[in-house]
Every structure is written in structure tokens, then in C-alpha cells.
Coordinates of C-alpha atoms in Angstrom, one line a residue:
M1 CA 176.4 97.7 185.2
A2 CA 176.8 100.8 183.1
K3 CA 173.8 101.9 181.0
P4 CA 174.6 101.4 177.3
A5 CA 175.0 104.6 175.3
T6 CA 172.0 105.9 173.4
Y7 CA 172.2 106.3 169.6
R8 CA 173.0 110.1 169.9
E9 CA 175.6 109.5 172.6
Q10 CA 177.2 106.9 170.4
V11 CA 177.3 109.3 167.4
K12 CA 178.8 112.0 169.6
I13 CA 181.5 109.6 170.8
E14 CA 182.3 108.6 167.2
N15 CA 182.4 112.3 166.1
T16 CA 184.7 113.2 169.1
M17 CA 187.1 110.4 168.2
R18 CA 187.2 111.5 164.5
L19 CA 187.7 115.1 165.6
R20 CA 190.7 114.0 167.7
E21 CA 192.1 112.2 164.6
F22 CA 191.8 115.3 162.5
L23 CA 193.4 117.5 165.2
S24 CA 196.3 115.2 165.7
E25 CA 197.5 116.3 162.2
L26 CA 197.1 120.1 162.9
P27 CA 199.0 122.6 165.0
P28 CA 198.4 123.1 168.7
Y29 CA 196.7 126.5 168.3
V30 CA 194.0 124.8 166.2
K31 CA 193.2 122.4 169.0
E32 CA 192.8 125.5 171.3
Y33 CA 190.4 127.0 168.8
F34 CA 188.2 123.9 168.9
R35 CA 188.3 123.8 172.7
A36 CA 187.0 127.4 172.7
K37 CA 184.2 126.4 170.2
E38 CA 183.0 123.5 172.2
T39 CA 180.4 125.4 174.3
T40 CA 178.8 127.1 171.3
T41 CA 178.8 124.4 168.6
S42 CA 177.6 120.8 168.1
D43 CA 180.0 117.9 167.7
K44 CA 178.9 117.6 164.1
T45 CA 179.7 121.2 163.4
R46 CA 183.1 121.0 165.0
L47 CA 183.9 117.9 162.9
S48 CA 182.9 119.8 159.7
Y49 CA 185.2 122.7 160.8
A50 CA 188.1 120.4 161.5
Y51 CA 187.7 118.8 158.0
D52 CA 187.6 122.3 156.4
L53 CA 190.7 123.6 158.3
R54 CA 192.6 120.4 157.4
V55 CA 191.9 121.1 153.7
F56 CA 193.2 124.7 154.2
F57 CA 196.4 123.6 155.9
R58 CA 197.0 121.0 153.2
F59 CA 196.5 123.7 150.6
L60 CA 199.2 125.8 152.3
Q61 CA 201.5 122.9 152.4
E62 CA 200.9 122.0 148.8
T63 CA 201.0 125.5 147.2
N64 CA 203.3 127.6 149.4
P65 CA 207.0 126.9 148.6
T66 CA 208.1 127.8 152.1
L67 CA 205.8 125.2 153.7
H68 CA 206.5 122.3 151.4
D69 CA 208.8 120.5 153.8
K70 CA 206.8 121.2 156.9
A71 CA 204.3 118.8 158.5
L72 CA 200.8 120.3 158.9
S73 CA 201.3 120.4 162.7
E74 CA 204.5 122.5 162.2
I75 CA 202.8 125.4 160.3
S76 CA 203.2 128.2 162.8
I77 CA 201.2 131.4 163.6
K78 CA 204.1 133.3 162.0
D79 CA 203.5 131.4 158.8
L80 CA 199.8 132.4 158.9
S81 CA 200.6 136.0 159.6
M82 CA 202.5 136.2 156.3
L83 CA 199.3 135.4 154.3
K84 CA 197.6 138.1 152.3
P85 CA 194.0 138.3 150.9
V86 CA 195.2 137.1 147.6
D87 CA 196.3 133.8 149.2
F88 CA 192.7 133.2 150.4
E89 CA 191.4 134.1 146.9
E90 CA 193.7 131.4 145.5
F91 CA 192.3 129.0 148.2
E92 CA 188.7 129.7 146.9
E93 CA 189.9 128.9 143.4
Y94 CA 191.7 125.7 144.7
L95 CA 188.5 124.5 146.4
K96 CA 186.7 124.2 143.0
A97 CA 188.7 121.0 142.3
Y98 CA 191.7 119.5 144.1
K99 CA 193.4 116.2 144.7
T100 CA 193.4 114.6 148.1
P101 CA 196.5 112.8 149.5
D102 CA 195.0 109.4 148.3
N103 CA 194.7 110.9 144.8
R104 CA 190.9 111.4 144.8
T105 CA 189.5 114.5 143.2
E106 CA 187.3 116.6 145.5
T107 CA 185.1 119.4 144.2
N108 CA 183.0 122.1 146.0
S109 CA 179.9 123.9 145.0
R110 CA 179.5 127.6 145.8
T111 CA 177.8 126.6 149.1
G112 CA 180.7 124.3 150.0
I113 CA 183.3 127.0 149.2
A114 CA 181.3 129.6 151.2
R115 CA 181.2 127.2 154.2
K116 CA 184.9 126.6 154.2
M117 CA 185.6 130.4 153.9
S118 CA 183.2 131.1 156.7
C119 CA 185.1 128.5 158.8
L120 CA 188.4 130.3 158.0
R121 CA 186.9 133.7 159.0
S122 CA 185.8 132.2 162.3
F123 CA 189.2 130.7 162.9
Y124 CA 191.1 133.9 162.1
D125 CA 188.7 135.9 164.3
Y126 CA 189.6 133.6 167.1
L127 CA 193.4 134.1 166.5
C128 CA 192.8 137.9 166.5
K129 CA 190.7 137.7 169.7
R130 CA 193.5 135.8 171.4
E131 CA 196.0 138.4 170.1
L132 CA 197.9 135.8 168.2
L133 CA 197.3 137.7 165.0
T134 CA 196.8 141.5 164.5
S135 CA 194.3 141.3 161.6
N136 CA 192.0 139.0 159.7
P137 CA 192.8 139.0 156.0
V138 CA 189.9 136.6 155.3
R139 CA 187.4 139.4 156.0
L140 CA 188.9 141.3 153.0
V141 CA 188.0 138.5 150.6
D142 CA 184.6 138.4 148.9
M143 CA 182.5 135.4 149.7
P144 CA 180.9 133.4 146.9
K145 CA 177.4 134.6 146.1
I146 CA 174.9 131.9 147.0
K147 CA 171.8 131.8 144.9
E148 CA 168.5 131.2 146.7
K149 CA 167.4 127.7 146.0
A150 CA 163.8 127.0 145.1
I151 CA 162.0 124.6 147.4
I152 CA 162.0 121.2 145.8
Q153 CA 159.4 118.8 147.1
L154 CA 156.9 116.3 145.8
D155 CA 153.5 117.5 144.6
T156 CA 150.4 116.0 146.2
D157 CA 149.8 113.6 143.4
E158 CA 153.5 112.5 143.5
V159 CA 153.2 111.8 147.3
A160 CA 150.2 109.5 146.6
A161 CA 152.1 107.9 143.7
L162 CA 155.2 107.3 145.8
L163 CA 153.3 105.5 148.6
D164 CA 151.3 103.5 146.1
Y165 CA 154.5 102.5 144.3
I166 CA 156.3 101.3 147.5
E167 CA 153.2 99.3 148.5
N168 CA 153.0 97.6 145.0
Y169 CA 156.7 97.6 144.0
G170 CA 156.9 93.8 144.6
N171 CA 154.3 93.0 142.0
D172 CA 156.9 92.9 139.2
L173 CA 159.6 91.2 141.2
T174 CA 160.5 87.5 141.5
G175 CA 163.1 85.4 143.3
V176 CA 165.7 87.1 145.5
K177 CA 164.6 90.6 144.7
L178 CA 161.0 89.8 145.7
Y179 CA 162.3 88.2 148.9
H180 CA 164.3 91.3 149.9
Y181 CA 161.4 93.6 149.0
Q182 CA 158.9 91.7 151.2
K183 CA 161.5 91.6 154.0
Q184 CA 161.7 95.4 154.1
K185 CA 158.3 96.5 152.6
Y186 CA 156.6 97.6 155.9
R187 CA 159.8 99.2 157.1
D188 CA 160.2 101.3 154.0
I189 CA 156.6 102.4 154.0
A190 CA 156.8 103.3 157.6
I191 CA 160.0 105.4 157.1
V192 CA 158.7 107.3 154.0
T193 CA 155.3 107.8 155.6
L194 CA 156.9 109.1 158.8
L195 CA 159.2 111.5 156.9
L196 CA 156.2 112.8 154.9
G197 CA 153.8 112.9 157.8
T198 CA 156.0 114.6 160.5
G199 CA 158.9 116.4 158.7
V200 CA 161.5 115.0 161.0
R201 CA 165.1 115.1 159.9
V202 CA 166.6 111.8 158.7
S203 CA 169.2 111.9 161.6
E204 CA 166.3 112.2 164.0
L205 CA 164.5 109.3 162.3
V206 CA 167.4 106.8 162.5
G207 CA 167.9 107.7 166.1
L208 CA 164.4 106.6 167.1
N209 CA 163.9 103.8 169.6
I210 CA 160.8 101.6 169.9
S211 CA 160.1 103.2 173.3
D212 CA 160.1 106.7 171.6
V213 CA 156.8 105.8 169.9
D214 CA 153.7 106.7 171.9
F215 CA 150.5 105.3 170.3
K216 CA 148.3 106.6 173.2
N217 CA 149.0 110.2 172.2
N218 CA 150.3 109.5 168.6
G219 CA 153.6 111.1 169.2
I220 CA 157.3 110.3 168.8
R221 CA 160.0 111.6 171.1
I222 CA 163.0 112.9 169.2
I223 CA 166.3 114.6 170.0
R224 CA 166.6 117.8 168.0
K225 CA 169.8 119.5 166.8
G226 CA 171.5 120.9 169.8
G227 CA 170.2 118.0 172.0
N228 CA 166.8 119.3 172.8
E229 CA 164.1 116.7 173.4
M230 CA 160.7 117.2 171.7
I231 CA 157.5 115.3 171.0
V232 CA 156.3 115.4 167.4
Y233 CA 152.8 114.3 166.8
F234 CA 151.5 112.2 163.9
G235 CA 148.2 111.4 162.2
E236 CA 146.3 108.2 161.4
E237 CA 148.3 107.3 158.2
V238 CA 151.6 107.4 160.1
E239 CA 150.0 105.5 163.0
K240 CA 148.9 102.7 160.6
A241 CA 152.3 102.5 158.9
L242 CA 154.2 102.3 162.2
K243 CA 151.8 99.7 163.6
D244 CA 152.0 97.6 160.5
Y245 CA 155.7 97.7 160.6
L246 CA 156.0 96.8 164.3
E247 CA 153.4 94.0 164.1
L248 CA 154.2 92.5 160.8
Q249 CA 157.9 92.9 160.7
R250 CA 159.9 94.5 163.5
N251 CA 158.5 92.4 166.3
G252 CA 159.7 89.3 164.5
I253 CA 163.3 90.4 164.2
T254 CA 166.0 89.6 166.8
P255 CA 168.5 92.5 166.4
L256 CA 172.2 92.3 167.0
S257 CA 173.6 93.1 170.4
G258 CA 173.5 96.9 171.0
H259 CA 170.7 97.5 168.5
E260 CA 167.8 95.9 170.5
D261 CA 166.1 99.3 171.1
A262 CA 166.3 100.7 167.5
L263 CA 163.0 101.3 165.8
F264 CA 164.2 100.9 162.3
L265 CA 166.7 98.1 161.4
S266 CA 168.8 97.4 158.4
G267 CA 169.0 94.1 156.6
Q268 CA 171.9 93.3 158.9
K269 CA 169.7 93.7 161.9
K270 CA 171.5 96.8 163.0
R271 CA 170.1 100.3 163.5
I272 CA 169.5 101.7 160.0
S273 CA 172.0 104.4 158.9
V274 CA 171.3 107.8 157.4
D275 CA 173.0 106.7 154.2
A276 CA 170.8 103.6 153.9
V277 CA 167.6 105.8 154.3
E278 CA 168.9 108.3 151.7
K279 CA 169.5 105.5 149.2
M280 CA 166.2 103.9 149.8
V281 CA 164.3 107.2 149.4
K282 CA 166.2 108.0 146.2
K283 CA 165.4 104.6 144.7
Y284 CA 161.7 104.9 145.2
C285 CA 161.3 108.6 144.4
S286 CA 163.2 108.2 141.1
A287 CA 160.4 106.0 139.9
V288 CA 157.6 108.5 140.4
S289 CA 159.4 111.9 139.9
V290 CA 162.1 113.4 137.7
K291 CA 163.1 115.6 140.7
T292 CA 166.0 114.6 142.8
I293 CA 164.3 113.8 146.0
T294 CA 166.2 113.2 149.3
P295 CA 164.8 112.7 152.9
H296 CA 165.3 116.5 153.4
K297 CA 163.1 117.1 150.3
L298 CA 160.4 115.0 152.0
R299 CA 160.8 117.2 155.0
S300 CA 160.3 120.2 152.7
T301 CA 157.2 118.5 151.3
Y302 CA 155.7 118.3 154.8
G303 CA 156.7 121.9 155.6
T304 CA 155.1 123.2 152.5
A305 CA 151.9 121.2 153.0
L306 CA 151.7 122.3 156.6
Y307 CA 152.2 126.0 155.7
R308 CA 149.6 125.9 152.9
E309 CA 147.1 124.3 155.2
T310 CA 147.6 126.6 158.2
G311 CA 149.4 129.7 157.0
D312 CA 151.1 129.7 160.3
I313 CA 154.9 130.2 159.8
Y314 CA 155.5 130.0 163.6
L315 CA 153.8 126.6 163.8
V316 CA 155.9 125.4 160.8
A317 CA 159.1 126.6 162.5
D318 CA 158.2 124.9 165.8
V319 CA 157.2 121.6 164.2
L320 CA 160.3 121.5 161.9
G321 CA 162.5 122.4 164.9
H322 CA 164.0 125.6 163.4
A323 CA 165.7 127.6 166.2
D324 CA 165.1 130.8 164.3
V325 CA 161.7 131.5 162.5
N326 CA 163.7 133.6 160.0
T327 CA 165.1 130.4 158.7
T328 CA 161.6 129.1 158.0
K329 CA 160.5 132.4 156.5
K330 CA 163.5 132.3 154.2
H331 CA 162.7 128.8 152.9
Y332 CA 158.9 129.5 152.5
A333 CA 159.1 133.1 151.3
K334 CA 157.8 132.1 147.9
L335 CA 154.7 130.5 149.5
S336 CA 154.1 133.7 151.5
D337 CA 154.2 135.6 148.2
E338 CA 151.6 133.2 146.7
R339 CA 149.4 133.8 149.7
R340 CA 149.7 137.6 149.4
R341 CA 148.8 137.4 145.7
S342 CA 145.7 135.3 146.5
A343 CA 144.7 137.9 149.1
S344 CA 144.3 140.5 146.3
K345 CA 141.4 138.5 144.9
A346 CA 139.8 137.6 148.2
V347 CA 138.0 140.8 148.8
V348 CA 135.5 142.1 146.2
L349 CA 134.7 145.8 146.5
R350 CA 131.9 145.9 144.0
E351 CA 130.0 143.1 142.2
K352 CA 130.7 143.1 138.5
L353 CA 127.8 144.5 136.4
Y354 CA 126.8 142.4 133.5
T355 CA 124.8 143.9 130.6
Q356 CA 122.6 141.8 128.4

């Protein structure tokens, strides 16, 4: 009997099927590009690229009079070779707000536009490398300037207030609302405590199985981006929250078929989704902070606390699973500056002389 697919394997299968769906609309040379990218990118990245390229081909079909009557799959290399830098500048403008085929309005921030333009650069580089095109006009177009974002996280008092709030949230509830809160209370506390106490990504959290939790060594086995396995260790507060959840809630639930191993379950007795965790975190955090807090911001909260306590940027990079320490340095540069400023006051050259 075949071993059932793990959560990550199942996600990969779903992403692969969606990618094929996108590519079925696009020209054959686009499929060749994705075949070439397979060894250097994740399934999630390729899916994002496919979405971005489909937006670009729809833009060409919609705005270029010579391509109006062509299906997306019929847009040829020759058609692409006719495009000039100004066409890509118009695409940047288009991305700010456009209508989808089902008449929904889509918008993009500077970051979203930059990502799509970066995808186009990569795609055109590939076409040039394969000698299907002689030049890459996208490289002649200025990319949107991305402003450095400040690290947004919960302050120490907000962390305590958040956990207290989740624990006591049911005090003001009655009836059905109280029933649902009590049903999920220990799960919600365990999820938020785990995010705050380990800095794991929300995608890593939802992929956890019961067997991934090791109370003997207080560690959880997670699959990082790129598929690497890693043990992340946790402290006493996380240990208590996980044990309470398992003993008082999870062990009393019979999950639906295919979800028996999942650590965290939804109200439907299935493995909880990333979207459900994001909504739950937003609901609780909005009650204790005016900041817009997501699971990723809880990860930043942990990273900031760890860096302030240790001052070891390499440790923070390792625990957060950053492949490149420069990514960590970029995010925590402001904290490094604070530490450097404090160093100026740490060494006293001469004691101050006080006169009567």
C-alpha cells in the first residue's frame, strides 16, 4: 500500500497542477522556460512566475491591436521581438490597476510591480540565452524604487497582553460564540505561542505533524523553504502551550481521513490552513495593538527579541532559516544601529568631576 503524501508533498502536487493549468493558456516557449527553472526554483516560486507571465500576456492581448484576435498561446516570439522599452513602461503603469477576465479589479503595490518586472527580466534573459531573442528590452526599463520597510512587531508588553487576551477572551462571550472559543482556545494559544516562541513561518507551522514534536528535547522538526529539514527548539512556555493543547483538546478529536497526523486542526477537523491562521492572528492582535499584525510580524517579533538578547546576527539567521545572512542584516539593520549607539556610552574614559 502506497504511503500517503506528506503535507508538503501534497502542497507541491497542488502547485504543480495549478502551474500546468496556467501554462496550458500560454505559448510553448513559456513552458520551456519553466522546465529550465525547475532545478533552481521552488514550486511556489514557479507558480508565482506563471501567474505574473499570464498577466503580462493578457496585457499584450488587451492593449496591443495586432494581438487582439490571438489566443494567449498564439503570441509568438516574433510578436515579443517587436516590443520596445516603452511597452514595458506601459505594462508597469497597467499593473497599478487593471481588470481581470472575470471583471475583478486587481492592484499592485511597488513591491508587486517590481516582482512582476523582475519575472519578465528573467524570462527575457532566458529567451536571449536560448538565442530566441537578440536583446532584452526589459533591462532598459527602470524598476520601481522599493522603500525599506520598518520592522513591525509587537512590543514586550503587547506580547504579554496578546497571550492574556487569548486566554481570557471567552470571559465576555456567551452561547455559540463561547462554545466555539472554548473549542479552539488551547489550539489558538498554542499556535500564537509557537509563532512568538520559535519564529517559524506560518507555512512551516501548518505543515507540522504530531510526530514532529519532541518533548524530550523540546524541539520541532520542520521543513524549511527549499525542502531542508531542521530542528527548531522551544522553551518552557511553548512546551506548556503545546502540551495543554494536545492533552486538553487535540487528543480528543478524531480528524477526517488524510488529516490524522496534522498537529493543528481546523473546526472542520482538517489540517488548519495558512489563511485560517492569518485570520485568527489578525483577530486577536487587533484587540491589543493598532499595528497590522500578521503571523510574519510575530516571526519578526521573535527575531527582534532574539537579536536584542544575543546580539548574534548569525544565530538569528540560522534560527529563522535565512539562506543568506545578508537578508537578516537587512531586516535588523536598525537594531544594529541601536546597538552601535549604545556602545558609545558603554565605555567611560574619565569619571565626571563634580564640584560642590
